[in-house]
């Protein structure tokens, strides 16, 4: 149908919308970096206890924010809860980015930075990880001289799994001046690395976290931005009044107060990741060291056929063939049995060519 609706130019210019995959239930889901074992029982019990009256009320934020802040080691004024990490990222555009102002990212990275930048009609300055997935610090310091409004840096980065050392982030923050530096720590529980305490030193630092990964609450959509209260105040002005639902906050509190379940899952995931990486290396696959609950691998020319075989066996992975090269794939680290299933399919496949991917 032809329409003359007054659609914004940035939306007309946007070619794509890739709807997320559906029909994943029951499969081995190594494609979204979820906690594939599910959240803890304490979370389920806490959600079940929410009363009908409370469900019918608009949520109140002061008390849950106070409790979640305490668990995260910040003051309530330093914490903003958002509708998932994705939504936390969107708020930076609403707060800082005018159409045609620029943002800085380092690709390959989490696609939502580019996604929101396109919607905002922003210019996207792009750095690149090199072929060994090393972060280009010098290029970043040069690019910051152009004063982008926001620099988004995922640490560990998705999909490379790489971690930018703390002293390099310090150099970025010092060079960034008035640029808002967003350190996206969606996988901090797995890396054990954080620059969160620095929000008290650098007013241009914003740390983003999510409850979708280690805490296993992806369906509830809860994220957080932490920053100096004066800086966070600008983001608050760009927020709707009820951005986060009650169940998400109740679940997050339960997950954090029973932190041992998260720690146990993280420890198991790191252990399985190490074993799985070794196993892939033995099969001749190039594996990039990862600090997250996933890893990036290059299966070479046989990659695409293997990915098709995995899909046929009900194993979902995130192919990076389009943007990184034919054999590239990001694989979420699931449970030990799930990774064994992957290995069985990969070994069977490699057996056809002398037992190795080349
Ligand atoms: C680097 C990074 N940031 C943020 C997110 C957003 O997670 P969510 O919107 O589920 O909180 C993800 C999810 O994959 C991610 O990989």
mmCIF file of C-alpha atoms and ligand atoms in Angstrom:
data_model
loop_
_atom_site.group_PDB
_atom_site.id
_atom_site.type_symbol
_atom_site.label_atom_id
_atom_site.label_comp_id
_atom_site.label_asym_id
_atom_site.label_seq_id
_atom_site.Cartn_x
_atom_site.Cartn_y
_atom_site.Cartn_z
ATOM 1 C CA UNK A 1 0.000 0.000 0.000
ATOM 2 C CA UNK A 2 1.315 3.468 -0.857
ATOM 3 C CA UNK A 3 1.346 5.832 2.104
ATOM 4 C CA UNK A 4 2.267 9.430 2.730
ATOM 5 C CA UNK A 5 2.862 8.987 6.438
ATOM 6 C CA UNK A 6 5.435 11.498 7.705
ATOM 7 C CA UNK A 7 8.096 8.906 8.476
ATOM 8 C CA UNK A 8 11.429 10.251 9.774
ATOM 9 C CA UNK A 9 14.249 10.167 7.226
ATOM 10 C CA UNK A 10 16.428 8.010 9.501
ATOM 11 C CA UNK A 11 13.708 5.339 9.537
ATOM 12 C CA UNK A 12 13.244 5.502 5.771
ATOM 13 C CA UNK A 13 17.024 5.112 5.430
ATOM 14 C CA UNK A 14 17.044 2.039 7.668
ATOM 15 C CA UNK A 15 17.000 -0.953 5.385
ATOM 16 C CA UNK A 16 16.598 -3.768 7.818
ATOM 17 C CA UNK A 17 14.811 -5.028 10.816
ATOM 18 C CA UNK A 18 15.878 -8.550 11.701
ATOM 19 C CA UNK A 19 13.235 -9.940 14.011
ATOM 20 C CA UNK A 20 14.805 -12.139 16.684
ATOM 21 C CA UNK A 21 14.617 -15.894 16.104
ATOM 22 C CA UNK A 22 11.469 -17.692 17.280
ATOM 23 C CA UNK A 23 10.734 -21.350 17.991
ATOM 24 C CA UNK A 24 13.900 -21.818 20.070
ATOM 25 C CA UNK A 25 12.257 -23.589 22.998
ATOM 26 C CA UNK A 26 13.394 -27.195 23.421
ATOM 27 C CA UNK A 27 16.481 -26.699 21.257
ATOM 28 C CA UNK A 28 20.081 -26.388 22.432
ATOM 29 C CA UNK A 29 20.192 -22.595 22.489
ATOM 30 C CA UNK A 30 23.807 -21.562 22.030
ATOM 31 C CA UNK A 31 22.826 -18.455 20.052
ATOM 32 C CA UNK A 32 21.785 -15.682 22.478
ATOM 33 C CA UNK A 33 24.316 -15.928 25.340
ATOM 34 C CA UNK A 34 21.528 -16.831 27.744
ATOM 35 C CA UNK A 35 21.968 -18.816 30.937
ATOM 36 C CA UNK A 36 20.763 -22.035 29.313
ATOM 37 C CA UNK A 37 20.162 -23.741 32.679
ATOM 38 C CA UNK A 38 17.547 -21.199 33.766
ATOM 39 C CA UNK A 39 17.299 -18.856 36.743
ATOM 40 C CA UNK A 40 17.428 -20.038 40.357
ATOM 41 C CA UNK A 41 14.455 -21.496 42.252
ATOM 42 C CA UNK A 42 14.672 -18.555 44.687
ATOM 43 C CA UNK A 43 13.743 -16.267 41.784
ATOM 44 C CA UNK A 44 10.739 -18.388 40.833
ATOM 45 C CA UNK A 45 9.513 -18.470 44.443
ATOM 46 C CA UNK A 46 9.879 -14.695 44.795
ATOM 47 C CA UNK A 47 7.876 -14.052 41.621
ATOM 48 C CA UNK A 48 5.134 -16.459 42.735
ATOM 49 C CA UNK A 49 4.750 -14.472 45.966
ATOM 50 C CA UNK A 50 3.820 -11.183 44.224
ATOM 51 C CA UNK A 51 0.231 -10.431 45.222
ATOM 52 C CA UNK A 52 -2.639 -9.774 42.800
ATOM 53 C CA UNK A 53 -2.968 -6.269 44.273
ATOM 54 C CA UNK A 54 0.679 -5.507 43.694
ATOM 55 C CA UNK A 55 0.440 -6.772 40.128
ATOM 56 C CA UNK A 56 -2.426 -4.319 39.577
ATOM 57 C CA UNK A 57 -0.405 -1.357 40.864
ATOM 58 C CA UNK A 58 2.046 0.785 38.927
ATOM 59 C CA UNK A 59 5.477 -0.172 40.223
ATOM 60 C CA UNK A 60 7.313 1.878 42.840
ATOM 61 C CA UNK A 61 11.047 2.181 42.469
ATOM 62 C CA UNK A 62 12.626 3.668 45.603
ATOM 63 C CA UNK A 63 12.829 0.525 47.765
ATOM 64 C CA UNK A 64 13.786 -2.001 45.036
ATOM 65 C CA UNK A 65 16.384 0.452 43.688
ATOM 66 C CA UNK A 66 17.839 0.850 47.172
ATOM 67 C CA UNK A 67 18.130 -2.896 47.652
ATOM 68 C CA UNK A 68 19.502 -3.636 44.170
ATOM 69 C CA UNK A 69 21.993 -0.754 44.530
ATOM 70 C CA UNK A 70 23.236 -2.203 47.811
ATOM 71 C CA UNK A 71 23.863 -5.563 46.144
ATOM 72 C CA UNK A 72 25.709 -3.908 43.262
ATOM 73 C CA UNK A 73 27.831 -1.834 45.662
ATOM 74 C CA UNK A 74 26.560 1.599 44.601
ATOM 75 C CA UNK A 75 24.298 4.281 46.088
ATOM 76 C CA UNK A 76 20.693 4.514 44.801
ATOM 77 C CA UNK A 77 21.526 7.917 43.232
ATOM 78 C CA UNK A 78 24.236 6.146 41.206
ATOM 79 C CA UNK A 79 21.825 3.547 39.765
ATOM 80 C CA UNK A 80 19.212 3.707 37.028
ATOM 81 C CA UNK A 81 17.146 0.584 36.304
ATOM 82 C CA UNK A 82 16.098 0.044 32.698
ATOM 83 C CA UNK A 83 13.966 -2.322 30.641
ATOM 84 C CA UNK A 84 16.875 -4.621 29.794
ATOM 85 C CA UNK A 85 20.404 -3.683 28.823
ATOM 86 C CA UNK A 86 19.157 -2.864 25.324
ATOM 87 C CA UNK A 87 16.925 -0.155 26.685
ATOM 88 C CA UNK A 88 19.771 1.212 28.786
ATOM 89 C CA UNK A 89 21.692 1.717 25.539
ATOM 90 C CA UNK A 90 18.748 3.486 23.894
ATOM 91 C CA UNK A 91 18.621 6.084 26.681
ATOM 92 C CA UNK A 92 22.091 7.348 25.715
ATOM 93 C CA UNK A 93 20.725 8.273 22.292
ATOM 94 C CA UNK A 94 17.715 10.064 23.767
ATOM 95 C CA UNK A 95 19.999 11.939 26.162
ATOM 96 C CA UNK A 96 23.092 12.828 24.128
ATOM 97 C CA UNK A 97 22.664 12.201 20.414
ATOM 98 C CA UNK A 98 21.168 14.741 17.992
ATOM 99 C CA UNK A 99 20.413 13.614 14.418
ATOM 100 C CA UNK A 100 23.735 13.863 12.529
ATOM 101 C CA UNK A 101 25.925 14.044 15.630
ATOM 102 C CA UNK A 102 28.342 11.143 15.871
ATOM 103 C CA UNK A 103 28.932 8.147 18.092
ATOM 104 C CA UNK A 104 31.972 5.884 18.235
ATOM 105 C CA UNK A 105 31.989 2.068 18.307
ATOM 106 C CA UNK A 106 34.585 -0.658 17.739
ATOM 107 C CA UNK A 107 33.356 -3.478 15.493
ATOM 108 C CA UNK A 108 32.634 -6.328 15.443
ATOM 109 C CA UNK A 109 30.560 -5.637 18.528
ATOM 110 C CA UNK A 110 27.074 -5.833 19.986
ATOM 111 C CA UNK A 111 24.794 -4.737 17.120
ATOM 112 C CA UNK A 112 22.405 -2.625 19.215
ATOM 113 C CA UNK A 113 24.816 0.355 19.289
ATOM 114 C CA UNK A 114 24.610 0.599 15.508
ATOM 115 C CA UNK A 115 20.888 -0.249 15.552
ATOM 116 C CA UNK A 116 19.949 2.670 17.816
ATOM 117 C CA UNK A 117 22.404 5.003 16.068
ATOM 118 C CA UNK A 118 20.667 4.331 12.751
ATOM 119 C CA UNK A 119 17.256 4.999 14.291
ATOM 120 C CA UNK A 120 18.564 8.256 15.771
ATOM 121 C CA UNK A 121 20.028 9.292 12.409
ATOM 122 C CA UNK A 122 23.462 9.576 14.039
ATOM 123 C CA UNK A 123 26.800 9.280 12.264
ATOM 124 C CA UNK A 124 28.679 6.141 13.239
ATOM 125 C CA UNK A 125 32.480 6.372 13.519
ATOM 126 C CA UNK A 126 33.862 2.866 13.512
ATOM 127 C CA UNK A 127 37.090 1.398 14.876
ATOM 128 C CA UNK A 128 37.928 -2.257 14.206
ATOM 129 C CA UNK A 129 39.329 -5.109 16.243
ATOM 130 C CA UNK A 130 42.261 -6.537 14.246
ATOM 131 C CA UNK A 131 42.381 -10.119 12.964
ATOM 132 C CA UNK A 132 43.647 -11.337 16.353
ATOM 133 C CA UNK A 133 40.720 -9.412 17.937
ATOM 134 C CA UNK A 134 42.979 -6.906 19.650
ATOM 135 C CA UNK A 135 41.398 -3.586 20.652
ATOM 136 C CA UNK A 136 42.908 -0.649 18.710
ATOM 137 C CA UNK A 137 43.713 1.713 21.600
ATOM 138 C CA UNK A 138 45.738 4.214 19.584
ATOM 139 C CA UNK A 139 43.002 4.505 16.935
ATOM 140 C CA UNK A 140 40.455 4.981 19.712
ATOM 141 C CA UNK A 141 42.434 7.830 21.275
ATOM 142 C CA UNK A 142 42.725 9.504 17.869
ATOM 143 C CA UNK A 143 38.992 9.037 17.119
ATOM 144 C CA UNK A 144 38.061 10.608 20.461
ATOM 145 C CA UNK A 145 39.701 13.871 19.324
ATOM 146 C CA UNK A 146 36.687 14.297 17.013
ATOM 147 C CA UNK A 147 34.497 14.474 20.131
ATOM 148 C CA UNK A 148 31.828 11.853 19.416
ATOM 149 C CA UNK A 149 28.817 12.262 21.684
ATOM 150 C CA UNK A 150 29.073 8.704 23.007
ATOM 151 C CA UNK A 151 31.691 5.934 22.826
ATOM 152 C CA UNK A 152 30.142 2.487 23.352
ATOM 153 C CA UNK A 153 32.620 -0.201 24.410
ATOM 154 C CA UNK A 154 31.467 -3.682 25.380
ATOM 155 C CA UNK A 155 33.860 -5.189 27.891
ATOM 156 C CA UNK A 156 34.144 -8.152 27.501
ATOM 157 C CA UNK A 157 33.194 -7.545 23.902
ATOM 158 C CA UNK A 158 30.466 -9.516 22.199
ATOM 159 C CA UNK A 159 31.208 -11.442 19.907
ATOM 160 C CA UNK A 160 35.009 -11.397 20.247
ATOM 161 C CA UNK A 161 35.059 -12.214 23.973
ATOM 162 C CA UNK A 162 38.027 -9.884 24.387
ATOM 163 C CA UNK A 163 38.670 -7.737 27.432
ATOM 164 C CA UNK A 164 40.204 -4.263 27.211
ATOM 165 C CA UNK A 165 42.651 -3.918 30.132
ATOM 166 C CA UNK A 166 41.715 -1.457 32.874
ATOM 167 C CA UNK A 167 44.666 0.840 32.131
ATOM 168 C CA UNK A 168 43.485 1.202 28.517
ATOM 169 C CA UNK A 169 39.980 2.120 29.687
ATOM 170 C CA UNK A 170 41.551 4.686 31.998
ATOM 171 C CA UNK A 171 43.441 6.162 29.036
ATOM 172 C CA UNK A 172 40.160 6.323 27.086
ATOM 173 C CA UNK A 173 38.337 8.060 29.928
ATOM 174 C CA UNK A 174 41.148 10.576 30.318
ATOM 175 C CA UNK A 175 41.230 11.283 26.578
ATOM 176 C CA UNK A 176 37.443 11.340 26.168
ATOM 177 C CA UNK A 177 36.829 14.786 27.661
ATOM 178 C CA UNK A 178 33.111 15.445 27.336
ATOM 179 C CA UNK A 179 32.329 12.275 25.385
ATOM 180 C CA UNK A 180 30.086 9.923 27.359
ATOM 181 C CA UNK A 181 32.002 6.661 27.657
ATOM 182 C CA UNK A 182 29.673 3.683 28.035
ATOM 183 C CA UNK A 183 31.429 0.578 29.300
ATOM 184 C CA UNK A 184 28.933 -2.186 28.634
ATOM 185 C CA UNK A 185 29.680 -4.855 31.241
ATOM 186 C CA UNK A 186 26.885 -7.267 30.290
ATOM 187 C CA UNK A 187 29.266 -10.177 30.971
ATOM 188 C CA UNK A 188 31.121 -8.760 34.004
ATOM 189 C CA UNK A 189 30.226 -11.717 36.230
ATOM 190 C CA UNK A 190 32.135 -14.016 33.862
ATOM 191 C CA UNK A 191 35.153 -11.763 33.325
ATOM 192 C CA UNK A 192 35.461 -10.679 36.945
ATOM 193 C CA UNK A 193 36.638 -7.312 35.566
ATOM 194 C CA UNK A 194 34.822 -4.051 36.187
ATOM 195 C CA UNK A 195 35.489 -0.321 36.202
ATOM 196 C CA UNK A 196 32.402 0.349 38.330
ATOM 197 C CA UNK A 197 34.298 2.006 41.239
ATOM 198 C CA UNK A 198 35.592 4.609 38.772
ATOM 199 C CA UNK A 199 32.145 6.230 38.430
ATOM 200 C CA UNK A 200 33.216 8.245 41.497
ATOM 201 C CA UNK A 201 36.305 9.544 39.635
ATOM 202 C CA UNK A 202 35.123 10.015 36.049
ATOM 203 C CA UNK A 203 31.867 11.943 35.466
ATOM 204 C CA UNK A 204 31.956 10.824 31.796
ATOM 205 C CA UNK A 205 31.854 7.103 32.697
ATOM 206 C CA UNK A 206 28.625 5.086 32.454
ATOM 207 C CA UNK A 207 28.664 1.385 33.333
ATOM 208 C CA UNK A 208 25.897 -0.770 31.847
ATOM 209 C CA UNK A 209 24.908 -4.152 33.290
ATOM 210 C CA UNK A 210 22.180 -6.679 32.550
ATOM 211 C CA UNK A 211 20.314 -9.340 34.502
ATOM 212 C CA UNK A 212 19.821 -11.373 31.312
ATOM 213 C CA UNK A 213 23.097 -13.254 31.375
ATOM 214 C CA UNK A 214 24.602 -14.561 34.636
ATOM 215 C CA UNK A 215 21.369 -14.002 36.601
ATOM 216 C CA UNK A 216 19.347 -15.824 33.942
ATOM 217 C CA UNK A 217 16.479 -13.297 33.738
ATOM 218 C CA UNK A 218 16.484 -12.525 29.987
ATOM 219 C CA UNK A 219 12.700 -12.861 29.664
ATOM 220 C CA UNK A 220 12.030 -10.255 32.364
ATOM 221 C CA UNK A 221 14.120 -7.511 30.731
ATOM 222 C CA UNK A 222 16.134 -5.758 33.431
ATOM 223 C CA UNK A 223 19.246 -3.697 32.916
ATOM 224 C CA UNK A 224 21.091 -1.026 34.834
ATOM 225 C CA UNK A 225 23.196 2.062 34.222
ATOM 226 C CA UNK A 226 25.552 3.205 36.936
ATOM 227 C CA UNK A 227 27.296 6.570 36.898
ATOM 228 C CA UNK A 228 28.016 9.664 38.953
ATOM 229 C CA UNK A 229 24.633 11.013 40.188
ATOM 230 C CA UNK A 230 25.113 14.347 38.374
ATOM 231 C CA UNK A 231 25.711 12.574 35.062
ATOM 232 C CA UNK A 232 22.964 10.019 35.615
ATOM 233 C CA UNK A 233 20.499 12.852 36.261
ATOM 234 C CA UNK A 234 20.510 13.661 32.518
ATOM 235 C CA UNK A 235 19.593 10.080 31.624
ATOM 236 C CA UNK A 236 16.786 10.150 34.200
ATOM 237 C CA UNK A 237 15.223 13.107 32.380
ATOM 238 C CA UNK A 238 15.042 10.991 29.206
ATOM 239 C CA UNK A 239 13.278 8.073 30.922
ATOM 240 C CA UNK A 240 9.558 7.266 30.925
ATOM 241 C CA UNK A 241 7.940 7.185 34.393
ATOM 242 C CA UNK A 242 7.488 3.387 34.608
ATOM 243 C CA UNK A 243 10.295 1.820 32.599
ATOM 244 C CA UNK A 244 10.730 -1.391 34.584
ATOM 245 C CA UNK A 245 8.159 -3.960 35.689
ATOM 246 C CA UNK A 246 7.717 -5.208 39.254
ATOM 247 C CA UNK A 247 8.439 -8.885 38.511
ATOM 248 C CA UNK A 248 11.835 -7.956 37.046
ATOM 249 C CA UNK A 249 12.834 -6.054 40.195
ATOM 250 C CA UNK A 250 11.556 -8.768 42.539
ATOM 251 C CA UNK A 251 13.445 -11.386 40.508
ATOM 252 C CA UNK A 252 16.655 -9.343 40.487
ATOM 253 C CA UNK A 253 16.526 -8.866 44.249
ATOM 254 C CA UNK A 254 15.997 -12.597 44.769
ATOM 255 C CA UNK A 255 18.808 -13.467 42.357
ATOM 256 C CA UNK A 256 21.227 -11.074 44.029
ATOM 257 C CA UNK A 257 20.363 -12.024 47.591
ATOM 258 C CA UNK A 258 21.015 -15.653 46.712
ATOM 259 C CA UNK A 259 24.278 -14.741 44.974
ATOM 260 C CA UNK A 260 25.778 -18.191 45.495
ATOM 261 C CA UNK A 261 23.607 -19.615 42.660
ATOM 262 C CA UNK A 262 25.001 -17.019 40.238
ATOM 263 C CA UNK A 263 28.562 -17.679 41.401
ATOM 264 C CA UNK A 264 28.088 -21.436 41.006
ATOM 265 C CA UNK A 265 26.710 -21.037 37.478
ATOM 266 C CA UNK A 266 29.520 -18.633 36.523
ATOM 267 C CA UNK A 267 32.203 -20.997 37.853
ATOM 268 C CA UNK A 268 30.674 -23.948 35.985
ATOM 269 C CA UNK A 269 30.375 -21.934 32.771
ATOM 270 C CA UNK A 270 33.999 -20.788 32.890
ATOM 271 C CA UNK A 271 35.107 -24.380 33.501
ATOM 272 C CA UNK A 272 33.005 -25.726 30.600
ATOM 273 C CA UNK A 273 34.232 -22.859 28.367
ATOM 274 C CA UNK A 274 37.872 -23.802 29.009
ATOM 275 C CA UNK A 275 37.271 -27.518 28.273
ATOM 276 C CA UNK A 276 35.180 -26.729 25.188
ATOM 277 C CA UNK A 277 37.818 -24.328 23.796
ATOM 278 C CA UNK A 278 40.506 -26.999 24.230
ATOM 279 C CA UNK A 279 38.339 -29.574 22.493
ATOM 280 C CA UNK A 280 37.723 -27.260 19.521
ATOM 281 C CA UNK A 281 41.455 -26.438 19.276
ATOM 282 C CA UNK A 282 42.172 -30.182 19.123
ATOM 283 C CA UNK A 283 39.825 -30.352 16.134
ATOM 284 C CA UNK A 284 41.908 -27.690 14.359
ATOM 285 C CA UNK A 285 39.416 -24.857 14.975
ATOM 286 C CA UNK A 286 40.731 -21.329 15.651
ATOM 287 C CA UNK A 287 39.320 -20.288 19.022
ATOM 288 C CA UNK A 288 39.616 -16.753 20.382
ATOM 289 C CA UNK A 289 40.143 -16.500 24.149
ATOM 290 C CA UNK A 290 36.923 -15.289 25.761
ATOM 291 C CA UNK A 291 36.048 -13.612 29.049
ATOM 292 C CA UNK A 292 32.290 -14.104 28.553
ATOM 293 C CA UNK A 293 29.767 -16.984 28.593
ATOM 294 C CA UNK A 294 30.418 -17.518 24.877
ATOM 295 C CA UNK A 295 33.309 -17.840 22.526
ATOM 296 C CA UNK A 296 34.181 -16.842 19.001
ATOM 297 C CA UNK A 297 35.556 -19.553 16.742
ATOM 298 C CA UNK A 298 36.631 -19.867 13.128
ATOM 299 C CA UNK A 299 35.865 -23.262 11.580
ATOM 300 C CA UNK A 300 37.327 -22.231 8.221
ATOM 301 C CA UNK A 301 35.866 -23.225 4.871
ATOM 302 C CA UNK A 302 33.842 -26.122 6.311
ATOM 303 C CA UNK A 303 32.108 -23.764 8.763
ATOM 304 C CA UNK A 304 28.883 -23.049 6.855
ATOM 305 C CA UNK A 305 28.219 -26.759 6.204
ATOM 306 C CA UNK A 306 28.858 -27.552 9.873
ATOM 307 C CA UNK A 307 26.477 -24.791 10.969
ATOM 308 C CA UNK A 308 23.797 -26.324 8.740
ATOM 309 C CA UNK A 309 24.469 -29.752 10.313
ATOM 310 C CA UNK A 310 24.207 -28.238 13.816
ATOM 311 C CA UNK A 311 20.890 -26.580 12.925
ATOM 312 C CA UNK A 312 19.605 -29.931 11.660
ATOM 313 C CA UNK A 313 20.519 -31.467 15.036
ATOM 314 C CA UNK A 314 18.606 -28.750 16.903
ATOM 315 C CA UNK A 315 21.720 -26.863 18.019
ATOM 316 C CA UNK A 316 21.426 -23.112 17.545
ATOM 317 C CA UNK A 317 24.556 -20.961 17.220
ATOM 318 C CA UNK A 318 25.188 -17.383 16.078
ATOM 319 C CA UNK A 319 26.835 -17.462 12.683
ATOM 320 C CA UNK A 320 29.096 -14.492 11.938
ATOM 321 C CA UNK A 321 29.725 -15.575 8.370
ATOM 322 C CA UNK A 322 28.316 -12.387 6.832
ATOM 323 C CA UNK A 323 30.415 -9.856 8.694
ATOM 324 C CA UNK A 324 33.507 -11.789 9.839
ATOM 325 C CA UNK A 325 34.137 -14.503 7.257
ATOM 326 C CA UNK A 326 32.773 -17.859 6.170
ATOM 327 C CA UNK A 327 33.801 -20.015 9.160
ATOM 328 C CA UNK A 328 33.125 -17.560 11.999
ATOM 329 C CA UNK A 329 30.589 -18.330 14.688
ATOM 330 C CA UNK A 330 29.768 -17.208 18.213
ATOM 331 C CA UNK A 331 28.880 -20.093 20.489
ATOM 332 C CA UNK A 332 27.200 -19.607 23.863
ATOM 333 C CA UNK A 333 28.606 -21.809 26.602
ATOM 334 C CA UNK A 334 25.755 -23.948 27.870
ATOM 335 C CA UNK A 335 25.822 -26.878 30.285
ATOM 336 C CA UNK A 336 28.402 -29.647 29.960
ATOM 337 C CA UNK A 337 25.928 -32.049 28.284
ATOM 338 C CA UNK A 338 24.867 -29.315 25.825
ATOM 339 C CA UNK A 339 28.476 -28.653 24.822
ATOM 340 C CA UNK A 340 29.101 -32.407 24.514
ATOM 341 C CA UNK A 341 26.232 -32.567 22.003
ATOM 342 C CA UNK A 342 27.899 -29.794 19.999
ATOM 343 C CA UNK A 343 31.224 -31.638 20.113
ATOM 344 C CA UNK A 344 29.634 -34.889 18.925
ATOM 345 C CA UNK A 345 28.169 -33.197 15.851
ATOM 346 C CA UNK A 346 31.432 -31.319 15.154
ATOM 347 C CA UNK A 347 33.554 -34.485 15.545
ATOM 348 C CA UNK A 348 31.267 -36.499 13.292
ATOM 349 C CA UNK A 349 31.479 -33.732 10.733
ATOM 350 C CA UNK A 350 35.282 -33.407 10.980
ATOM 351 C CA UNK A 351 35.664 -37.179 10.591
ATOM 352 C CA UNK A 352 34.656 -36.749 6.945
ATOM 353 C CA UNK A 353 37.815 -34.697 6.368
ATOM 354 C CA UNK A 354 40.470 -36.543 8.331
ATOM 355 C CA UNK A 355 39.188 -35.585 11.771
ATOM 356 C CA UNK A 356 40.146 -31.899 11.561
ATOM 357 C CA UNK A 357 38.780 -28.548 10.456
ATOM 358 C CA UNK A 358 41.483 -26.757 8.533
HETATM 359 C C1 LIG B 1 27.312 -6.570 25.116
HETATM 360 C C2 LIG B 1 25.850 -6.643 25.413
HETATM 361 N N1 LIG B 1 25.248 -5.588 25.963
HETATM 362 C C3 LIG B 1 23.948 -5.606 26.262
HETATM 363 C C4 LIG B 1 23.164 -6.710 25.996
HETATM 364 C C5 LIG B 1 21.705 -6.575 26.266
HETATM 365 O O1 LIG B 1 21.136 -7.516 27.025
HETATM 366 P P1 LIG B 1 19.653 -7.358 27.539
HETATM 367 O O2 LIG B 1 18.935 -6.374 26.680
HETATM 368 O O3 LIG B 1 19.067 -8.716 27.465
HETATM 369 O O4 LIG B 1 19.766 -6.864 28.942
HETATM 370 C C6 LIG B 1 23.744 -7.838 25.413
HETATM 371 C C7 LIG B 1 22.929 -9.015 25.074
HETATM 372 O O5 LIG B 1 23.307 -9.902 24.357
HETATM 373 C C8 LIG B 1 25.128 -7.806 25.102
HETATM 374 O O6 LIG B 1 25.744 -8.848 24.536
#
